Structure formats: structure tokens, C-alpha cells
């Protein structure tokens, strides 16, 4: 049964709870233990945010068995409370440097957002045309995929329609526009937010081969760029220029990707497992051989704590085929995306079919 105090606070709004928390901290002297005073408010805020209230006694005993808990210094409690306020006001993902929209797309909640930071960049890429500004906010890059969050803003005297779902654009990773080396891939674009003076857009592309990330990334807009509805109707023309409008930036080096090169025969010797790439958001492996394998190999990740993660056909994002220019063989690429980011340090081994690669 809840106490009267818990029930009382649970009926408050988040703003009222935050105001009360600030007031109690402000009027608590350094000689007092503030935690019992603010604990009911923190629990109520946890419940508003959908979190499980923190059990101080249980967590202390789990972290420090055999050691008696001491009263927390006032300064430490104040710091923790302020951090909690930042989380409540800004979102946990933002505290870890990841834009909340990218955190939502990759299902990176709370501390999980920090797993994506090695893949994250905020390049200086902006262009202004006809008084309209396009600005890249944040990118995430692993070896095969590039994900870009950008905004389009218009002057105050211009009002955008509220049913925009598509912007004419093309994200071209690492290859010149006329390159003959680009082997194709898949991608897409989605309008995440639309307000009278701003459109927030998420765009991504996945290559069929390793993108040479030492070359620039280009976000390409045609000379006549429009905003369109779900049905494809043109709602607004951003500009009509003589040349394409292109944003270009250098890709941040990707460190949080691990790779293996087994070069091992699979599927009764008909195919060769040549390469495995693992990042916090995806797993990619390559089978060389002709014709295309009838079905993807079963894939399992084994973790240091003894748990496993099976990747079935439901998590297979795509199977692309291209001719490998180095070997002359058909290469089949299998890309799996994780439902939420994983910690690479916790992965012990990857099993693909009957082949296991270990760290």
C-alpha cells in the first residue's frame, strides 16, 4: 500500500514536482540529510517518466556487500538531484550527447545512448538558398550505413504546410556524383517534425560495399526542391535554382566497429564467409558464391554474461548482391539491425551457420 505522501505527490504534474524539488533543496541546510525529504518527489518523477523507482538500500547492498551505507553528503545529493532535473527536462539521451530523435530511431534509451557516441558526429555542414537554410544537426556512421538528421528552416514571413512527409533529397555517401565505383544500396528519408518555420528530416543510406569514409559525404537536393505530402502532392517549393544544392562534409573516422575475415567455406562448400562487421547498431556479413544462397544463415551473438541474441529473418534488414571487383565473385551482403544498441565489449563470439568467430 502506498503511503499518503506517495499518493499525494503522484497526482502532481512534472512541473510542480520539479518546482517542489528545487524548493526543498534550496531550504535544506548542510547539517540535514536531504534524501528523505526529496525521495518521494524523485520517485514520483520516476513514475511520471515510466522508470522504476530507485531502491537505495537494495542497490547499495548489491554494489557494496558488507559495507554499511553512510549518509550521503549534501553536495552529492544536490548534484544527483540536479542531474535528475537535467534528465527530466532535456531527456536522458541528450545528456549523453545523442539527439533525442536519433535516440528514438535506434531505441537507445538512457545510458544506452552512450554506446552510439563513438559513431556520432556533428559536422559543420550548412547551406542557405533563397533565404532558406539547411543545417545538418547530427550524424551516425558505421562501416556500411550513414544516418543524418538535418533541419530546414524558413524566414518568419514564410509559413510551411503542416502535412509534409517527404523532402526531395538524396544522401550520397563517400562517392563523387559521377563515380563508377558506387555499387548501389538502399536508403530512405522521413520527415520527423514539421512546424510553420521548420522541418526536421531523417535521411539514411546503406551501401552494398564498404564506403571509403575518407571521401566526403554529400546531401544532395535537386535544382527544384519541393516538400510533398503522403500522396506525393507538391505542397511547397523550397527553391528553384540553376544547379543542385549540395551539403558536403568529411565523415568522422569510425572506431566502434569490429571486423573479422574468416574466409571459410559454408553451406556445403558452395559459399565462402569472407567478412563479418559488427557495430553497436548492426551486424553485416558477406558470402561469396553463385547463385544466391536460398536462405540467410542463422546468426547468434554470445555475450560475456552467458546470454545470447538470435538474429532471425525478422531482423534481416536487407540482402544485397554485387560483383566484387577484387575477387570477381558474386558477393551476398546480409545486414541485420539490432532492436537497440549493444555493447561491443560484452560480445564474446558470433556464430553464423556452423562457423563461430571469437573476439
mmCIF file of C-alpha atoms in Angstrom:
data_model
loop_
_atom_site.group_PDB
_atom_site.id
_atom_site.type_symbol
_atom_site.label_atom_id
_atom_site.label_comp_id
_atom_site.label_asym_id
_atom_site.label_seq_id
_atom_site.Cartn_x
_atom_site.Cartn_y
_atom_site.Cartn_z
ATOM 1 C CA UNK A 1 0.000 0.000 0.000
ATOM 2 C CA UNK A 2 1.325 3.430 -0.895
ATOM 3 C CA UNK A 3 1.911 5.981 1.815
ATOM 4 C CA UNK A 4 -0.149 9.154 1.954
ATOM 5 C CA UNK A 5 2.864 11.145 0.792
ATOM 6 C CA UNK A 6 3.476 8.946 -2.268
ATOM 7 C CA UNK A 7 -0.166 9.163 -3.294
ATOM 8 C CA UNK A 8 -0.153 12.897 -2.801
ATOM 9 C CA UNK A 9 2.896 13.503 -4.987
ATOM 10 C CA UNK A 10 1.755 11.081 -7.689
ATOM 11 C CA UNK A 11 -1.127 13.407 -8.541
ATOM 12 C CA UNK A 12 1.178 16.353 -9.221
ATOM 13 C CA UNK A 13 2.343 17.442 -12.675
ATOM 14 C CA UNK A 14 6.016 17.107 -13.617
ATOM 15 C CA UNK A 15 6.495 20.904 -13.487
ATOM 16 C CA UNK A 16 5.028 21.051 -9.980
ATOM 17 C CA UNK A 17 7.237 18.182 -8.809
ATOM 18 C CA UNK A 18 10.366 19.853 -10.203
ATOM 19 C CA UNK A 19 9.465 23.176 -8.568
ATOM 20 C CA UNK A 20 8.920 21.407 -5.242
ATOM 21 C CA UNK A 21 12.239 19.567 -5.545
ATOM 22 C CA UNK A 22 14.118 22.809 -6.202
ATOM 23 C CA UNK A 23 12.386 24.479 -3.245
ATOM 24 C CA UNK A 24 13.246 21.660 -0.799
ATOM 25 C CA UNK A 25 16.871 21.592 -1.865
ATOM 26 C CA UNK A 26 17.090 25.349 -1.539
ATOM 27 C CA UNK A 27 15.709 25.321 2.022
ATOM 28 C CA UNK A 28 17.709 22.332 3.291
ATOM 29 C CA UNK A 29 20.741 23.132 5.428
ATOM 30 C CA UNK A 30 24.045 21.297 5.091
ATOM 31 C CA UNK A 31 23.546 19.734 8.530
ATOM 32 C CA UNK A 32 20.387 17.939 7.378
ATOM 33 C CA UNK A 33 20.153 14.735 5.388
ATOM 34 C CA UNK A 34 18.089 15.900 2.388
ATOM 35 C CA UNK A 35 17.480 12.483 0.857
ATOM 36 C CA UNK A 36 14.412 11.525 2.973
ATOM 37 C CA UNK A 37 12.888 14.913 2.103
ATOM 38 C CA UNK A 38 13.326 14.698 -1.655
ATOM 39 C CA UNK A 39 12.998 10.925 -2.113
ATOM 40 C CA UNK A 40 9.160 10.916 -2.530
ATOM 41 C CA UNK A 41 9.449 13.638 -5.172
ATOM 42 C CA UNK A 42 12.167 11.774 -7.072
ATOM 43 C CA UNK A 43 10.092 8.585 -7.006
ATOM 44 C CA UNK A 44 7.056 10.447 -8.323
ATOM 45 C CA UNK A 45 9.159 11.910 -11.160
ATOM 46 C CA UNK A 46 10.468 8.411 -11.929
ATOM 47 C CA UNK A 47 6.913 7.149 -12.224
ATOM 48 C CA UNK A 48 5.949 10.053 -14.475
ATOM 49 C CA UNK A 49 8.874 9.150 -16.753
ATOM 50 C CA UNK A 50 7.947 5.455 -16.742
ATOM 51 C CA UNK A 51 11.017 4.388 -14.751
ATOM 52 C CA UNK A 52 11.243 2.069 -11.770
ATOM 53 C CA UNK A 53 11.897 3.989 -8.529
ATOM 54 C CA UNK A 54 15.480 3.617 -7.338
ATOM 55 C CA UNK A 55 15.807 1.422 -4.250
ATOM 56 C CA UNK A 56 18.744 2.920 -2.381
ATOM 57 C CA UNK A 57 19.081 0.143 0.203
ATOM 58 C CA UNK A 58 18.876 -2.726 -2.298
ATOM 59 C CA UNK A 59 21.263 -1.124 -4.772
ATOM 60 C CA UNK A 60 23.756 -0.170 -2.061
ATOM 61 C CA UNK A 61 23.876 -3.746 -0.757
ATOM 62 C CA UNK A 62 24.306 -5.112 -4.272
ATOM 63 C CA UNK A 63 27.152 -2.732 -5.067
ATOM 64 C CA UNK A 64 28.905 -2.792 -1.683
ATOM 65 C CA UNK A 65 28.114 -6.033 0.182
ATOM 66 C CA UNK A 66 29.185 -5.968 3.816
ATOM 67 C CA UNK A 67 29.632 -2.196 3.952
ATOM 68 C CA UNK A 68 27.218 -0.046 5.887
ATOM 69 C CA UNK A 69 25.696 2.813 3.952
ATOM 70 C CA UNK A 70 26.705 6.230 5.203
ATOM 71 C CA UNK A 71 24.569 9.300 4.939
ATOM 72 C CA UNK A 72 25.146 10.997 1.605
ATOM 73 C CA UNK A 73 26.792 14.433 1.808
ATOM 74 C CA UNK A 74 24.509 17.319 0.974
ATOM 75 C CA UNK A 75 26.593 18.295 -2.051
ATOM 76 C CA UNK A 76 26.353 14.805 -3.545
ATOM 77 C CA UNK A 77 22.586 14.692 -3.149
ATOM 78 C CA UNK A 78 22.291 18.166 -4.630
ATOM 79 C CA UNK A 79 24.404 17.124 -7.638
ATOM 80 C CA UNK A 80 22.357 13.958 -8.163
ATOM 81 C CA UNK A 81 19.123 15.903 -7.940
ATOM 82 C CA UNK A 82 20.328 18.482 -10.450
ATOM 83 C CA UNK A 83 21.353 15.700 -12.829
ATOM 84 C CA UNK A 84 17.901 14.216 -12.429
ATOM 85 C CA UNK A 85 16.390 17.591 -13.262
ATOM 86 C CA UNK A 86 18.517 17.758 -16.412
ATOM 87 C CA UNK A 87 17.291 14.298 -17.372
ATOM 88 C CA UNK A 88 13.685 15.250 -16.757
ATOM 89 C CA UNK A 89 13.931 18.493 -18.691
ATOM 90 C CA UNK A 90 16.275 17.516 -21.526
ATOM 91 C CA UNK A 91 15.884 13.754 -21.813
ATOM 92 C CA UNK A 92 18.493 11.152 -20.860
ATOM 93 C CA UNK A 93 19.675 10.671 -24.436
ATOM 94 C CA UNK A 94 20.535 14.367 -24.728
ATOM 95 C CA UNK A 95 22.594 14.114 -21.538
ATOM 96 C CA UNK A 96 24.737 11.534 -23.330
ATOM 97 C CA UNK A 97 25.168 13.755 -26.402
ATOM 98 C CA UNK A 98 22.722 11.948 -28.694
ATOM 99 C CA UNK A 99 19.855 13.847 -30.280
ATOM 100 C CA UNK A 100 16.540 12.604 -28.936
ATOM 101 C CA UNK A 101 15.210 11.872 -32.435
ATOM 102 C CA UNK A 102 18.161 9.615 -33.257
ATOM 103 C CA UNK A 103 17.838 8.006 -29.843
ATOM 104 C CA UNK A 104 14.209 7.213 -30.634
ATOM 105 C CA UNK A 105 15.039 5.776 -34.056
ATOM 106 C CA UNK A 106 17.739 3.473 -32.675
ATOM 107 C CA UNK A 107 15.804 2.684 -29.442
ATOM 108 C CA UNK A 108 18.756 3.977 -27.405
ATOM 109 C CA UNK A 109 17.211 4.756 -24.034
ATOM 110 C CA UNK A 110 19.107 6.324 -21.138
ATOM 111 C CA UNK A 111 22.728 5.135 -20.786
ATOM 112 C CA UNK A 112 22.361 3.067 -23.972
ATOM 113 C CA UNK A 113 22.722 6.332 -25.859
ATOM 114 C CA UNK A 114 26.384 6.467 -24.814
ATOM 115 C CA UNK A 115 27.031 3.304 -26.885
ATOM 116 C CA UNK A 116 26.345 5.326 -30.030
ATOM 117 C CA UNK A 117 28.636 8.244 -29.220
ATOM 118 C CA UNK A 118 31.684 6.708 -30.982
ATOM 119 C CA UNK A 119 29.554 6.641 -34.151
ATOM 120 C CA UNK A 120 28.133 10.133 -33.681
ATOM 121 C CA UNK A 121 29.291 13.397 -35.199
ATOM 122 C CA UNK A 122 28.007 16.964 -35.535
ATOM 123 C CA UNK A 123 29.651 18.186 -38.744
ATOM 124 C CA UNK A 124 29.705 21.817 -39.784
ATOM 125 C CA UNK A 125 27.507 21.443 -42.839
ATOM 126 C CA UNK A 126 25.047 24.192 -43.715
ATOM 127 C CA UNK A 127 23.807 25.966 -46.826
ATOM 128 C CA UNK A 128 21.436 28.857 -47.466
ATOM 129 C CA UNK A 129 19.445 29.254 -50.665
ATOM 130 C CA UNK A 130 16.687 31.766 -51.343
ATOM 131 C CA UNK A 131 16.631 32.686 -47.655
ATOM 132 C CA UNK A 132 16.063 29.059 -46.672
ATOM 133 C CA UNK A 133 18.676 27.308 -44.519
ATOM 134 C CA UNK A 134 19.553 23.617 -44.454
ATOM 135 C CA UNK A 135 21.667 22.571 -41.477
ATOM 136 C CA UNK A 136 22.992 19.117 -40.565
ATOM 137 C CA UNK A 137 22.407 18.563 -36.839
ATOM 138 C CA UNK A 138 23.906 15.139 -36.166
ATOM 139 C CA UNK A 139 25.090 12.028 -37.981
ATOM 140 C CA UNK A 140 25.644 8.388 -37.075
ATOM 141 C CA UNK A 141 28.001 6.305 -39.194
ATOM 142 C CA UNK A 142 29.062 2.712 -39.075
ATOM 143 C CA UNK A 143 31.012 0.921 -41.781
ATOM 144 C CA UNK A 144 28.105 0.405 -44.167
ATOM 145 C CA UNK A 145 25.467 2.916 -43.118
ATOM 146 C CA UNK A 146 25.199 6.682 -42.789
ATOM 147 C CA UNK A 147 22.294 8.270 -40.906
ATOM 148 C CA UNK A 148 21.751 12.031 -40.990
ATOM 149 C CA UNK A 149 19.437 14.288 -39.011
ATOM 150 C CA UNK A 150 19.035 17.720 -40.590
ATOM 151 C CA UNK A 151 16.678 20.667 -40.430
ATOM 152 C CA UNK A 152 15.247 23.065 -42.971
ATOM 153 C CA UNK A 153 14.295 26.498 -41.645
ATOM 154 C CA UNK A 154 12.464 29.296 -43.446
ATOM 155 C CA UNK A 155 12.121 33.032 -42.635
ATOM 156 C CA UNK A 156 9.418 34.171 -40.220
ATOM 157 C CA UNK A 157 7.346 35.631 -43.077
ATOM 158 C CA UNK A 158 7.080 32.172 -44.691
ATOM 159 C CA UNK A 159 4.689 29.518 -43.367
ATOM 160 C CA UNK A 160 5.196 25.851 -44.201
ATOM 161 C CA UNK A 161 2.291 23.404 -44.560
ATOM 162 C CA UNK A 162 1.734 21.053 -41.632
ATOM 163 C CA UNK A 163 1.328 17.791 -43.595
ATOM 164 C CA UNK A 164 4.807 17.469 -45.108
ATOM 165 C CA UNK A 165 6.062 13.874 -45.152
ATOM 166 C CA UNK A 166 8.751 13.950 -47.849
ATOM 167 C CA UNK A 167 11.571 16.250 -48.964
ATOM 168 C CA UNK A 168 13.368 15.841 -52.295
ATOM 169 C CA UNK A 169 16.873 14.794 -51.271
ATOM 170 C CA UNK A 170 19.497 12.130 -51.825
ATOM 171 C CA UNK A 171 22.198 11.131 -49.344
ATOM 172 C CA UNK A 172 25.272 10.021 -51.278
ATOM 173 C CA UNK A 173 27.981 8.573 -49.058
ATOM 174 C CA UNK A 174 31.605 8.882 -49.919
ATOM 175 C CA UNK A 175 31.402 8.787 -53.704
ATOM 176 C CA UNK A 176 31.548 11.587 -56.282
ATOM 177 C CA UNK A 177 28.212 12.134 -58.011
ATOM 178 C CA UNK A 178 29.559 10.664 -61.278
ATOM 179 C CA UNK A 179 31.520 7.809 -59.675
ATOM 180 C CA UNK A 180 31.515 4.469 -61.479
ATOM 181 C CA UNK A 181 32.599 2.690 -58.279
ATOM 182 C CA UNK A 182 29.327 3.167 -56.450
ATOM 183 C CA UNK A 183 27.638 -0.221 -56.396
ATOM 184 C CA UNK A 184 24.246 0.900 -55.179
ATOM 185 C CA UNK A 185 22.492 0.300 -51.921
ATOM 186 C CA UNK A 186 19.324 1.179 -50.083
ATOM 187 C CA UNK A 187 18.142 4.196 -48.192
ATOM 188 C CA UNK A 188 15.284 6.446 -47.345
ATOM 189 C CA UNK A 189 14.130 9.730 -45.867
ATOM 190 C CA UNK A 190 11.463 10.658 -43.341
ATOM 191 C CA UNK A 191 10.104 13.941 -42.021
ATOM 192 C CA UNK A 192 10.126 13.675 -38.222
ATOM 193 C CA UNK A 193 8.699 17.072 -37.341
ATOM 194 C CA UNK A 194 7.002 19.855 -39.244
ATOM 195 C CA UNK A 195 6.240 23.287 -37.808
ATOM 196 C CA UNK A 196 5.356 26.586 -39.513
ATOM 197 C CA UNK A 197 9.020 27.565 -39.956
ATOM 198 C CA UNK A 198 10.992 24.328 -39.613
ATOM 199 C CA UNK A 199 11.129 20.799 -40.982
ATOM 200 C CA UNK A 200 13.210 18.126 -39.233
ATOM 201 C CA UNK A 201 14.304 15.321 -41.554
ATOM 202 C CA UNK A 202 15.990 11.955 -41.044
ATOM 203 C CA UNK A 203 17.815 10.515 -44.048
ATOM 204 C CA UNK A 204 19.923 7.368 -44.338
ATOM 205 C CA UNK A 205 21.691 5.169 -46.831
ATOM 206 C CA UNK A 206 23.339 1.749 -46.653
ATOM 207 C CA UNK A 207 25.935 0.792 -49.237
ATOM 208 C CA UNK A 208 26.411 -2.575 -50.914
ATOM 209 C CA UNK A 209 30.136 -2.329 -50.318
ATOM 210 C CA UNK A 210 32.403 -0.685 -47.784
ATOM 211 C CA UNK A 211 32.047 3.037 -48.213
ATOM 212 C CA UNK A 212 35.504 4.685 -48.383
ATOM 213 C CA UNK A 213 34.925 7.028 -45.487
ATOM 214 C CA UNK A 214 37.976 9.138 -46.307
ATOM 215 C CA UNK A 215 35.897 10.742 -49.072
ATOM 216 C CA UNK A 216 33.244 13.377 -48.333
ATOM 217 C CA UNK A 217 29.588 12.735 -47.604
ATOM 218 C CA UNK A 218 27.086 14.635 -49.746
ATOM 219 C CA UNK A 219 23.484 15.548 -49.041
ATOM 220 C CA UNK A 220 22.070 16.372 -52.455
ATOM 221 C CA UNK A 221 18.975 18.454 -53.291
ATOM 222 C CA UNK A 222 17.779 18.844 -56.903
ATOM 223 C CA UNK A 223 17.658 22.317 -58.512
ATOM 224 C CA UNK A 224 13.921 22.409 -57.829
ATOM 225 C CA UNK A 225 13.364 21.037 -54.332
ATOM 226 C CA UNK A 226 9.852 20.533 -53.038
ATOM 227 C CA UNK A 227 8.049 19.422 -49.898
ATOM 228 C CA UNK A 228 5.434 16.764 -50.606
ATOM 229 C CA UNK A 229 2.505 15.042 -48.967
ATOM 230 C CA UNK A 230 1.959 11.343 -48.309
ATOM 231 C CA UNK A 231 0.236 11.096 -51.699
ATOM 232 C CA UNK A 232 3.181 12.763 -53.489
ATOM 233 C CA UNK A 233 1.432 16.094 -53.976
ATOM 234 C CA UNK A 234 3.737 19.116 -54.076
ATOM 235 C CA UNK A 235 2.890 21.272 -51.059
ATOM 236 C CA UNK A 236 5.702 23.815 -51.116
ATOM 237 C CA UNK A 237 8.678 24.663 -53.332
ATOM 238 C CA UNK A 238 11.758 25.466 -51.278
ATOM 239 C CA UNK A 239 13.779 26.827 -54.178
ATOM 240 C CA UNK A 240 14.236 26.773 -57.940
ATOM 241 C CA UNK A 241 17.967 27.013 -58.601
ATOM 242 C CA UNK A 242 20.091 26.536 -61.703
ATOM 243 C CA UNK A 243 22.287 23.905 -60.059
ATOM 244 C CA UNK A 244 21.743 21.214 -57.429
ATOM 245 C CA UNK A 245 22.139 22.350 -53.827
ATOM 246 C CA UNK A 246 24.715 20.150 -52.096
ATOM 247 C CA UNK A 247 25.917 19.979 -48.499
ATOM 248 C CA UNK A 248 29.279 18.280 -48.113
ATOM 249 C CA UNK A 249 31.268 17.231 -45.074
ATOM 250 C CA UNK A 250 34.057 14.893 -44.116
ATOM 251 C CA UNK A 251 32.998 11.714 -42.394
ATOM 252 C CA UNK A 252 34.242 11.173 -38.863
ATOM 253 C CA UNK A 253 36.562 8.133 -38.580
ATOM 254 C CA UNK A 254 34.648 5.122 -37.290
ATOM 255 C CA UNK A 255 36.361 3.361 -34.390
ATOM 256 C CA UNK A 256 33.451 1.464 -32.847
ATOM 257 C CA UNK A 257 33.334 -1.284 -35.485
ATOM 258 C CA UNK A 258 34.951 -4.691 -35.126
ATOM 259 C CA UNK A 259 35.796 -6.860 -38.128
ATOM 260 C CA UNK A 260 36.703 -10.484 -38.871
ATOM 261 C CA UNK A 261 37.875 -12.100 -42.106
ATOM 262 C CA UNK A 262 37.235 -15.867 -41.698
ATOM 263 C CA UNK A 263 37.490 -16.789 -45.422
ATOM 264 C CA UNK A 264 35.766 -20.082 -44.562
ATOM 265 C CA UNK A 265 33.522 -22.325 -46.690
ATOM 266 C CA UNK A 266 29.856 -22.623 -45.628
ATOM 267 C CA UNK A 267 26.657 -24.243 -46.944
ATOM 268 C CA UNK A 268 28.287 -27.467 -48.116
ATOM 269 C CA UNK A 269 31.217 -25.594 -49.555
ATOM 270 C CA UNK A 270 29.129 -23.650 -52.048
ATOM 271 C CA UNK A 271 29.826 -20.286 -50.447
ATOM 272 C CA UNK A 272 32.658 -18.598 -48.618
ATOM 273 C CA UNK A 273 32.170 -16.486 -45.494
ATOM 274 C CA UNK A 274 34.622 -13.696 -46.244
ATOM 275 C CA UNK A 275 33.912 -10.829 -43.850
ATOM 276 C CA UNK A 276 31.976 -10.013 -40.662
ATOM 277 C CA UNK A 277 31.436 -6.447 -39.400
ATOM 278 C CA UNK A 278 29.917 -5.644 -36.013
ATOM 279 C CA UNK A 279 28.910 -2.210 -34.715
ATOM 280 C CA UNK A 280 26.655 -1.167 -31.803
ATOM 281 C CA UNK A 281 23.703 -0.898 -34.213
ATOM 282 C CA UNK A 282 24.243 -3.585 -36.844
ATOM 283 C CA UNK A 283 25.853 -6.816 -37.935
ATOM 284 C CA UNK A 284 26.889 -7.401 -41.547
ATOM 285 C CA UNK A 285 28.454 -10.465 -43.111
ATOM 286 C CA UNK A 286 29.360 -11.422 -46.660
ATOM 287 C CA UNK A 287 29.009 -14.713 -48.515
ATOM 288 C CA UNK A 288 30.809 -15.093 -51.827
ATOM 289 C CA UNK A 289 29.387 -17.516 -54.375
ATOM 290 C CA UNK A 290 26.915 -18.102 -57.214
ATOM 291 C CA UNK A 291 23.922 -18.332 -57.277
ATOM 292 C CA UNK A 292 22.331 -16.544 -54.338
ATOM 293 C CA UNK A 293 22.034 -18.688 -51.176
ATOM 294 C CA UNK A 294 18.464 -19.962 -50.688
ATOM 295 C CA UNK A 295 18.199 -18.507 -47.183
ATOM 296 C CA UNK A 296 20.327 -16.442 -44.799
ATOM 297 C CA UNK A 297 22.494 -18.303 -42.341
ATOM 298 C CA UNK A 298 21.194 -18.401 -38.730
ATOM 299 C CA UNK A 299 23.093 -15.879 -36.629
ATOM 300 C CA UNK A 300 23.688 -15.832 -32.852
ATOM 301 C CA UNK A 301 25.642 -13.381 -30.713
ATOM 302 C CA UNK A 302 27.100 -14.737 -27.452
ATOM 303 C CA UNK A 303 27.783 -12.340 -24.592
ATOM 304 C CA UNK A 304 30.214 -12.455 -21.689
ATOM 305 C CA UNK A 305 27.405 -12.874 -19.134
ATOM 306 C CA UNK A 306 26.274 -16.118 -20.789
ATOM 307 C CA UNK A 307 23.269 -14.676 -22.621
ATOM 308 C CA UNK A 308 22.718 -14.946 -26.367
ATOM 309 C CA UNK A 309 20.927 -12.954 -29.052
ATOM 310 C CA UNK A 310 19.489 -14.789 -32.047
ATOM 311 C CA UNK A 311 19.046 -12.792 -35.238
ATOM 312 C CA UNK A 312 16.283 -14.303 -37.357
ATOM 313 C CA UNK A 313 14.781 -13.291 -40.690
ATOM 314 C CA UNK A 314 12.658 -10.687 -38.920
ATOM 315 C CA UNK A 315 15.753 -8.643 -38.096
ATOM 316 C CA UNK A 316 17.316 -9.028 -41.562
ATOM 317 C CA UNK A 317 17.296 -5.522 -42.982
ATOM 318 C CA UNK A 318 18.406 -6.493 -46.468
ATOM 319 C CA UNK A 319 20.245 -8.914 -48.706
ATOM 320 C CA UNK A 320 22.129 -7.208 -51.497
ATOM 321 C CA UNK A 321 24.158 -8.779 -54.284
ATOM 322 C CA UNK A 322 27.010 -7.246 -56.232
ATOM 323 C CA UNK A 323 30.118 -8.295 -58.109
ATOM 324 C CA UNK A 324 33.257 -7.978 -56.006
ATOM 325 C CA UNK A 325 35.777 -6.102 -58.133
ATOM 326 C CA UNK A 326 38.751 -7.689 -56.327
ATOM 327 C CA UNK A 327 37.760 -11.370 -56.494
ATOM 328 C CA UNK A 328 35.411 -11.387 -59.485
ATOM 329 C CA UNK A 329 32.896 -13.375 -57.415
ATOM 330 C CA UNK A 330 29.295 -12.544 -56.599
ATOM 331 C CA UNK A 331 29.105 -11.170 -53.082
ATOM 332 C CA UNK A 332 25.954 -11.510 -50.983
ATOM 333 C CA UNK A 333 25.642 -8.989 -48.164
ATOM 334 C CA UNK A 334 23.394 -9.670 -45.170
ATOM 335 C CA UNK A 335 22.624 -6.700 -42.940
ATOM 336 C CA UNK A 336 20.981 -7.131 -39.544
ATOM 337 C CA UNK A 337 19.918 -4.222 -37.342
ATOM 338 C CA UNK A 338 19.627 -4.585 -33.592
ATOM 339 C CA UNK A 339 16.413 -3.574 -31.872
ATOM 340 C CA UNK A 340 18.558 -1.476 -29.509
ATOM 341 C CA UNK A 341 22.318 -0.735 -29.333
ATOM 342 C CA UNK A 342 24.662 -3.401 -27.982
ATOM 343 C CA UNK A 343 27.903 -3.024 -26.076
ATOM 344 C CA UNK A 344 30.703 -4.402 -28.271
ATOM 345 C CA UNK A 345 32.868 -5.052 -25.212
ATOM 346 C CA UNK A 346 30.295 -7.557 -23.940
ATOM 347 C CA UNK A 347 30.269 -9.685 -27.131
ATOM 348 C CA UNK A 348 32.360 -12.856 -26.873
ATOM 349 C CA UNK A 349 31.557 -14.588 -30.155
ATOM 350 C CA UNK A 350 29.383 -14.555 -33.281
ATOM 351 C CA UNK A 351 28.033 -17.768 -34.783
ATOM 352 C CA UNK A 352 26.953 -17.715 -38.435
ATOM 353 C CA UNK A 353 25.592 -21.053 -39.537
ATOM 354 C CA UNK A 354 28.152 -23.583 -38.326
ATOM 355 C CA UNK A 355 31.008 -21.077 -38.167
ATOM 356 C CA UNK A 356 31.915 -19.250 -34.945
ATOM 357 C CA UNK A 357 34.218 -16.245 -34.849
ATOM 358 C CA UNK A 358 35.549 -15.197 -31.440
ATOM 359 C CA UNK A 359 36.987 -11.972 -30.162
#
